[in-house]
PDB file of C-alpha atoms and ligand atoms in Angstrom:
ATOM      1  CA  MET A   1    -212.836-108.106 154.945  1.00  0.00           C
ATOM      2  CA  THR A   2    -214.586-105.895 157.501  1.00  0.00           C
ATOM      3  CA  PRO A   3    -212.429-104.975 160.513  1.00  0.00           C
ATOM      4  CA  LYS A   4    -213.992-106.745 163.513  1.00  0.00           C
ATOM      5  CA  MET A   5    -210.817-107.143 165.556  1.00  0.00           C
ATOM      6  CA  HIS A   6    -208.039-104.856 166.677  1.00  0.00           C
ATOM      7  CA  LEU A   7    -204.386-105.813 167.217  1.00  0.00           C
ATOM      8  CA  TYR A   8    -202.222-104.050 169.795  1.00  0.00           C
ATOM      9  CA  VAL A   9    -198.527-104.972 169.804  1.00  0.00           C
ATOM     10  CA  LEU A  10    -197.470-103.894 173.305  1.00  0.00           C
ATOM     11  CA  ALA A  11    -193.957-105.369 173.262  1.00  0.00           C
ATOM     12  CA  SER A  12    -191.814-107.091 170.650  1.00  0.00           C
ATOM     13  CA  GLY A  13    -188.222-108.319 170.643  1.00  0.00           C
ATOM     14  CA  SER A  14    -185.775-110.096 172.911  1.00  0.00           C
ATOM     15  CA  LYS A  15    -186.580-107.807 175.891  1.00  0.00           C
ATOM     16  CA  GLY A  16    -190.198-108.914 175.963  1.00  0.00           C
ATOM     17  CA  ASN A  17    -193.230-109.781 173.895  1.00  0.00           C
ATOM     18  CA  ALA A  18    -196.918-109.134 174.430  1.00  0.00           C
ATOM     19  CA  ALA A  19    -199.859-108.421 172.134  1.00  0.00           C
ATOM     20  CA  VAL A  20    -203.608-108.071 172.528  1.00  0.00           C
ATOM     21  CA  VAL A  21    -206.227-109.122 169.996  1.00  0.00           C
ATOM     22  CA  GLU A  22    -209.490-107.340 170.704  1.00  0.00           C
ATOM     23  CA  GLY A  23    -212.491-109.351 169.533  1.00  0.00           C
ATOM     24  CA  PRO A  24    -216.255-108.820 169.519  1.00  0.00           C
ATOM     25  CA  GLN A  25    -216.839-110.278 173.007  1.00  0.00           C
ATOM     26  CA  GLY A  26    -213.564-109.663 174.781  1.00  0.00           C
ATOM     27  CA  SER A  27    -209.841-109.677 174.193  1.00  0.00           C
ATOM     28  CA  VAL A  28    -207.045-112.217 174.185  1.00  0.00           C
ATOM     29  CA  LEU A  29    -203.550-111.462 175.440  1.00  0.00           C
ATOM     30  CA  ILE A  30    -200.779-113.270 173.533  1.00  0.00           C
ATOM     31  CA  ASP A  31    -197.749-113.831 175.789  1.00  0.00           C
ATOM     32  CA  CYS A  32    -196.598-111.639 178.663  1.00  0.00           C
ATOM     33  CA  GLY A  33    -192.844-111.138 178.539  1.00  0.00           C
ATOM     34  CA  ILE A  34    -192.934-107.761 180.292  1.00  0.00           C
ATOM     35  CA  SER A  35    -193.994-106.908 183.840  1.00  0.00           C
ATOM     36  CA  ARG A  36    -197.681-106.472 184.611  1.00  0.00           C
ATOM     37  CA  ARG A  37    -196.995-102.864 185.498  1.00  0.00           C
ATOM     38  CA  GLU A  38    -195.310-102.190 182.139  1.00  0.00           C
ATOM     39  CA  LEU A  39    -198.064-104.064 180.313  1.00  0.00           C
ATOM     40  CA  MET A  40    -200.674-101.859 181.973  1.00  0.00           C
ATOM     41  CA  ARG A  41    -198.707 -98.684 181.246  1.00  0.00           C
ATOM     42  CA  ARG A  42    -198.341 -99.514 177.547  1.00  0.00           C
ATOM     43  CA  ALA A  43    -201.947-100.666 177.145  1.00  0.00           C
ATOM     44  CA  ASP A  44    -203.106 -97.429 178.746  1.00  0.00           C
ATOM     45  CA  ALA A  45    -200.901 -95.358 176.430  1.00  0.00           C
ATOM     46  CA  CYS A  46    -202.536 -96.800 173.293  1.00  0.00           C
ATOM     47  CA  GLY A  47    -206.130 -97.090 174.497  1.00  0.00           C
ATOM     48  CA  CYS A  48    -206.131-100.865 174.899  1.00  0.00           C
ATOM     49  CA  ASP A  49    -208.551-101.964 177.639  1.00  0.00           C
ATOM     50  CA  LEU A  50    -206.943-104.874 179.547  1.00  0.00           C
ATOM     51  CA  ASP A  51    -210.143-105.340 181.570  1.00  0.00           C
ATOM     52  CA  ARG A  52    -211.630-106.908 178.424  1.00  0.00           C
ATOM     53  CA  VAL A  53    -209.007-109.692 178.407  1.00  0.00           C
ATOM     54  CA  THR A  54    -210.701-113.055 179.013  1.00  0.00           C
ATOM     55  CA  HIS A  55    -207.844-115.376 178.008  1.00  0.00           C
ATOM     56  CA  VAL A  56    -204.053-115.411 177.864  1.00  0.00           C
ATOM     57  CA  LEU A  57    -202.445-117.568 175.181  1.00  0.00           C
ATOM     58  CA  VAL A  58    -198.819-118.501 175.797  1.00  0.00           C
ATOM     59  CA  THR A  59    -197.006-119.384 172.558  1.00  0.00           C
ATOM     60  CA  HIS A  60    -193.917-120.938 174.233  1.00  0.00           C
ATOM     61  CA  GLU A  61    -191.925-120.970 177.464  1.00  0.00           C
ATOM     62  CA  HIS A  62    -189.061-118.537 176.725  1.00  0.00           C
ATOM     63  CA  SER A  63    -188.818-115.848 179.402  1.00  0.00           C
ATOM     64  CA  ASP A  64    -189.176-112.986 176.897  1.00  0.00           C
ATOM     65  CA  HIS A  65    -192.700-114.360 176.340  1.00  0.00           C
ATOM     66  CA  THR A  66    -193.594-115.396 179.905  1.00  0.00           C
ATOM     67  CA  ARG A  67    -191.693-113.213 182.422  1.00  0.00           C
ATOM     68  CA  GLY A  68    -194.774-111.257 183.513  1.00  0.00           C
ATOM     69  CA  LEU A  69    -197.142-114.235 183.784  1.00  0.00           C
ATOM     70  CA  PRO A  70    -196.704-115.230 187.464  1.00  0.00           C
ATOM     71  CA  VAL A  71    -197.633-111.742 188.730  1.00  0.00           C
ATOM     72  CA  LEU A  72    -200.278-111.242 186.066  1.00  0.00           C
ATOM     73  CA  SER A  73    -202.016-114.501 186.952  1.00  0.00           C
ATOM     74  CA  ASN A  74    -202.398-113.324 190.581  1.00  0.00           C
ATOM     75  CA  HIS A  75    -204.587-110.495 189.303  1.00  0.00           C
ATOM     76  CA  PHE A  76    -206.381-112.319 186.487  1.00  0.00           C
ATOM     77  CA  ASP A  77    -209.656-114.271 186.676  1.00  0.00           C
ATOM     78  CA  GLY A  78    -209.612-115.602 183.116  1.00  0.00           C
ATOM     79  CA  GLU A  79    -207.951-118.648 181.603  1.00  0.00           C
ATOM     80  CA  LEU A  80    -204.269-119.184 180.859  1.00  0.00           C
ATOM     81  CA  LEU A  81    -203.864-121.416 177.811  1.00  0.00           C
ATOM     82  CA  ALA A  82    -200.707-123.237 176.718  1.00  0.00           C
ATOM     83  CA  THR A  83    -199.532-126.612 175.452  1.00  0.00           C
ATOM     84  CA  ALA A  84    -198.374-129.166 178.027  1.00  0.00           C
ATOM     85  CA  GLY A  85    -194.837-128.710 176.679  1.00  0.00           C
ATOM     86  CA  THR A  86    -194.941-124.957 177.307  1.00  0.00           C
ATOM     87  CA  ALA A  87    -196.595-125.279 180.734  1.00  0.00           C
ATOM     88  CA  GLY A  88    -193.928-127.755 181.825  1.00  0.00           C
ATOM     89  CA  GLY A  89    -191.093-126.111 179.913  1.00  0.00           C
ATOM     90  CA  ALA A  90    -189.875-123.551 182.456  1.00  0.00           C
ATOM     91  CA  LYS A  91    -189.766-123.486 186.258  1.00  0.00           C
ATOM     92  CA  PRO A  92    -191.613-120.161 186.775  1.00  0.00           C
ATOM     93  CA  LEU A  93    -194.579-121.585 184.844  1.00  0.00           C
ATOM     94  CA  ALA A  94    -194.882-124.833 186.792  1.00  0.00           C
ATOM     95  CA  SER A  95    -197.260-123.488 189.461  1.00  0.00           C
ATOM     96  CA  LEU A  96    -199.542-121.537 187.102  1.00  0.00           C
ATOM     97  CA  PRO A  97    -203.110-122.824 186.547  1.00  0.00           C
ATOM     98  CA  PHE A  98    -202.914-123.556 182.826  1.00  0.00           C
ATOM     99  CA  THR A  99    -205.721-124.953 180.731  1.00  0.00           C
ATOM    100  CA  LEU A 100    -203.962-127.214 178.257  1.00  0.00           C
ATOM    101  CA  VAL A 101    -204.411-126.931 174.500  1.00  0.00           C
ATOM    102  CA  THR A 102    -202.501-128.538 171.629  1.00  0.00           C
ATOM    103  CA  HIS A 103    -200.486-126.980 168.785  1.00  0.00           C
ATOM    104  CA  SER A 104    -203.278-127.860 166.347  1.00  0.00           C
ATOM    105  CA  ASP A 105    -206.424-126.742 168.156  1.00  0.00           C
ATOM    106  CA  THR A 106    -209.519-124.736 167.311  1.00  0.00           C
ATOM    107  CA  LEU A 107    -210.919-122.708 170.189  1.00  0.00           C
ATOM    108  CA  GLY A 108    -213.808-120.287 170.645  1.00  0.00           C
ATOM    109  CA  LEU A 109    -212.478-117.293 172.615  1.00  0.00           C
ATOM    110  CA  ALA A 110    -214.025-113.838 173.098  1.00  0.00           C
ATOM    111  CA  GLY A 111    -216.281-114.175 170.060  1.00  0.00           C
ATOM    112  CA  MET A 112    -213.408-115.310 167.826  1.00  0.00           C
ATOM    113  CA  VAL A 113    -212.396-118.644 166.328  1.00  0.00           C
ATOM    114  CA  VAL A 114    -208.787-119.134 167.403  1.00  0.00           C
ATOM    115  CA  THR A 115    -206.675-121.761 165.649  1.00  0.00           C
ATOM    116  CA  THR A 116    -203.246-122.868 166.850  1.00  0.00           C
ATOM    117  CA  PHE A 117    -200.570-124.292 164.550  1.00  0.00           C
ATOM    118  CA  PRO A 118    -197.001-125.494 165.175  1.00  0.00           C
ATOM    119  CA  THR A 119    -194.042-123.175 164.629  1.00  0.00           C
ATOM    120  CA  SER A 120    -190.371-124.012 164.129  1.00  0.00           C
ATOM    121  CA  HIS A 121    -188.559-122.989 167.333  1.00  0.00           C
ATOM    122  CA  ASP A 122    -186.147-124.772 169.686  1.00  0.00           C
ATOM    123  CA  VAL A 123    -188.633-125.144 172.561  1.00  0.00           C
ATOM    124  CA  ALA A 124    -190.935-127.923 173.778  1.00  0.00           C
ATOM    125  CA  ASP A 125    -194.186-127.355 171.886  1.00  0.00           C
ATOM    126  CA  PRO A 126    -194.696-123.836 170.459  1.00  0.00           C
ATOM    127  CA  PHE A 127    -197.601-122.497 168.427  1.00  0.00           C
ATOM    128  CA  GLY A 128    -198.662-119.652 166.170  1.00  0.00           C
ATOM    129  CA  LEU A 129    -202.204-118.329 165.988  1.00  0.00           C
ATOM    130  CA  ARG A 130    -204.968-117.409 163.618  1.00  0.00           C
ATOM    131  CA  PHE A 131    -207.945-115.372 164.863  1.00  0.00           C
ATOM    132  CA  SER A 132    -211.154-115.230 162.812  1.00  0.00           C
ATOM    133  CA  VAL A 133    -214.524-113.578 163.267  1.00  0.00           C
ATOM    134  CA  LEU A 134    -217.358-115.314 161.401  1.00  0.00           C
ATOM    135  CA  ASP A 135    -220.701-113.898 160.295  1.00  0.00           C
ATOM    136  CA  ALA A 136    -224.090-115.587 160.931  1.00  0.00           C
ATOM    137  CA  ASP A 137    -223.555-117.812 157.872  1.00  0.00           C
ATOM    138  CA  GLY A 138    -220.141-118.970 159.041  1.00  0.00           C
ATOM    139  CA  GLN A 139    -218.278-116.854 156.480  1.00  0.00           C
ATOM    140  CA  ILE A 140    -215.031-115.205 157.576  1.00  0.00           C
ATOM    141  CA  GLU A 141    -215.596-111.510 158.219  1.00  0.00           C
ATOM    142  CA  ASP A 142    -212.154-110.685 159.562  1.00  0.00           C
ATOM    143  CA  SER A 143    -208.914-112.511 160.386  1.00  0.00           C
ATOM    144  CA  ILE A 144    -205.545-111.883 162.002  1.00  0.00           C
ATOM    145  CA  GLY A 145    -202.446-114.112 161.869  1.00  0.00           C
ATOM    146  CA  TRP A 146    -199.715-114.171 164.522  1.00  0.00           C
ATOM    147  CA  CYS A 147    -196.485-116.101 164.259  1.00  0.00           C
ATOM    148  CA  THR A 148    -193.333-115.208 166.200  1.00  0.00           C
ATOM    149  CA  ASP A 149    -189.972-116.836 166.951  1.00  0.00           C
ATOM    150  CA  THR A 150    -190.200-119.163 164.025  1.00  0.00           C
ATOM    151  CA  GLY A 151    -187.192-120.302 161.988  1.00  0.00           C
ATOM    152  CA  TYR A 152    -189.366-120.970 158.957  1.00  0.00           C
ATOM    153  CA  LEU A 153    -193.074-121.295 158.221  1.00  0.00           C
ATOM    154  CA  THR A 154    -194.360-124.859 158.342  1.00  0.00           C
ATOM    155  CA  ALA A 155    -196.856-125.952 155.680  1.00  0.00           C
ATOM    156  CA  GLU A 156    -199.560-125.835 158.351  1.00  0.00           C
ATOM    157  CA  ALA A 157    -198.552-122.279 159.296  1.00  0.00           C
ATOM    158  CA  LEU A 158    -198.644-121.118 155.666  1.00  0.00           C
ATOM    159  CA  GLY A 159    -202.114-122.588 155.262  1.00  0.00           C
ATOM    160  CA  GLN A 160    -203.416-120.914 158.425  1.00  0.00           C
ATOM    161  CA  LEU A 161    -201.895-117.514 157.658  1.00  0.00           C
ATOM    162  CA  ARG A 162    -203.131-117.323 154.077  1.00  0.00           C
ATOM    163  CA  GLY A 163    -205.509-114.434 153.379  1.00  0.00           C
ATOM    164  CA  VAL A 164    -205.500-112.791 156.801  1.00  0.00           C
ATOM    165  CA  ARG A 165    -206.173-109.041 156.987  1.00  0.00           C
ATOM    166  CA  ILE A 166    -203.343-108.400 159.454  1.00  0.00           C
ATOM    167  CA  LEU A 167    -200.259-110.606 159.702  1.00  0.00           C
ATOM    168  CA  GLY A 168    -197.859-110.320 162.633  1.00  0.00           C
ATOM    169  CA  LEU A 169    -194.684-112.169 161.719  1.00  0.00           C
ATOM    170  CA  GLU A 170    -191.362-112.293 163.533  1.00  0.00           C
ATOM    171  CA  SER A 171    -188.402-114.493 162.755  1.00  0.00           C
ATOM    172  CA  ASN A 172    -185.007-114.239 164.340  1.00  0.00           C
ATOM    173  CA  HIS A 173    -182.820-116.758 162.563  1.00  0.00           C
ATOM    174  CA  ASP A 174    -182.507-117.275 158.834  1.00  0.00           C
ATOM    175  CA  VAL A 175    -179.560-119.333 157.591  1.00  0.00           C
ATOM    176  CA  GLN A 176    -179.687-117.851 154.062  1.00  0.00           C
ATOM    177  CA  MET A 177    -179.869-114.264 155.323  1.00  0.00           C
ATOM    178  CA  LEU A 178    -176.989-114.855 157.724  1.00  0.00           C
ATOM    179  CA  ALA A 179    -174.847-116.430 155.005  1.00  0.00           C
ATOM    180  CA  HIS A 180    -175.385-113.509 152.623  1.00  0.00           C
ATOM    181  CA  GLY A 181    -175.690-110.684 155.143  1.00  0.00           C
ATOM    182  CA  PRO A 182    -173.107-108.146 156.413  1.00  0.00           C
ATOM    183  CA  TYR A 183    -171.935-110.166 159.451  1.00  0.00           C
ATOM    184  CA  PRO A 184    -168.497-111.860 159.381  1.00  0.00           C
ATOM    185  CA  ALA A 185    -168.477-115.671 159.409  1.00  0.00           C
ATOM    186  CA  TRP A 186    -167.141-115.952 163.012  1.00  0.00           C
ATOM    187  CA  LEU A 187    -170.218-114.151 164.302  1.00  0.00           C
TER     188      LEU A 187
HETATM  189 ZN1   ZN B 201    -188.505-117.901 171.896  1.00  0.00          ZN
END
């Protein structure tokens, strides 16, 4: 694959999540769980141009993925995309001007083909993402997979994530790992 996209992970973990996928015709911000100010500071520090962002994709309603959205949306002319479950899943999101998508959608954003797929998480309607750049013949030139806060990978997720050049994966609860790990049973 030829690198045609760039991934910036600006925040990850329970204190906040945000990432930018830079495509050929713009960039997409995935989640905004940190303040706009902090987002701008971190983007600046690693040479990520937030002025290129044309769309914000919100994977689910948890505050560590959405905390910065209300302020960000006051300063953002592009589209906010989420499922109806996510948009209606938390009070601070209720007044935001979302464009609704589903957890099994294919979208054309910033020169990329963006596919959503369902993840396994205890929220209303979460999704993971695959980003692809195609050549003139429709062949995949580059691809990035993104899947966070998932208990396990659904069959659909595995299919979408197969063969990507960069895979961003985060999982925070694994029954087998907990059972065999160093933590005592009461914890
Ligand atoms: Zn979550």
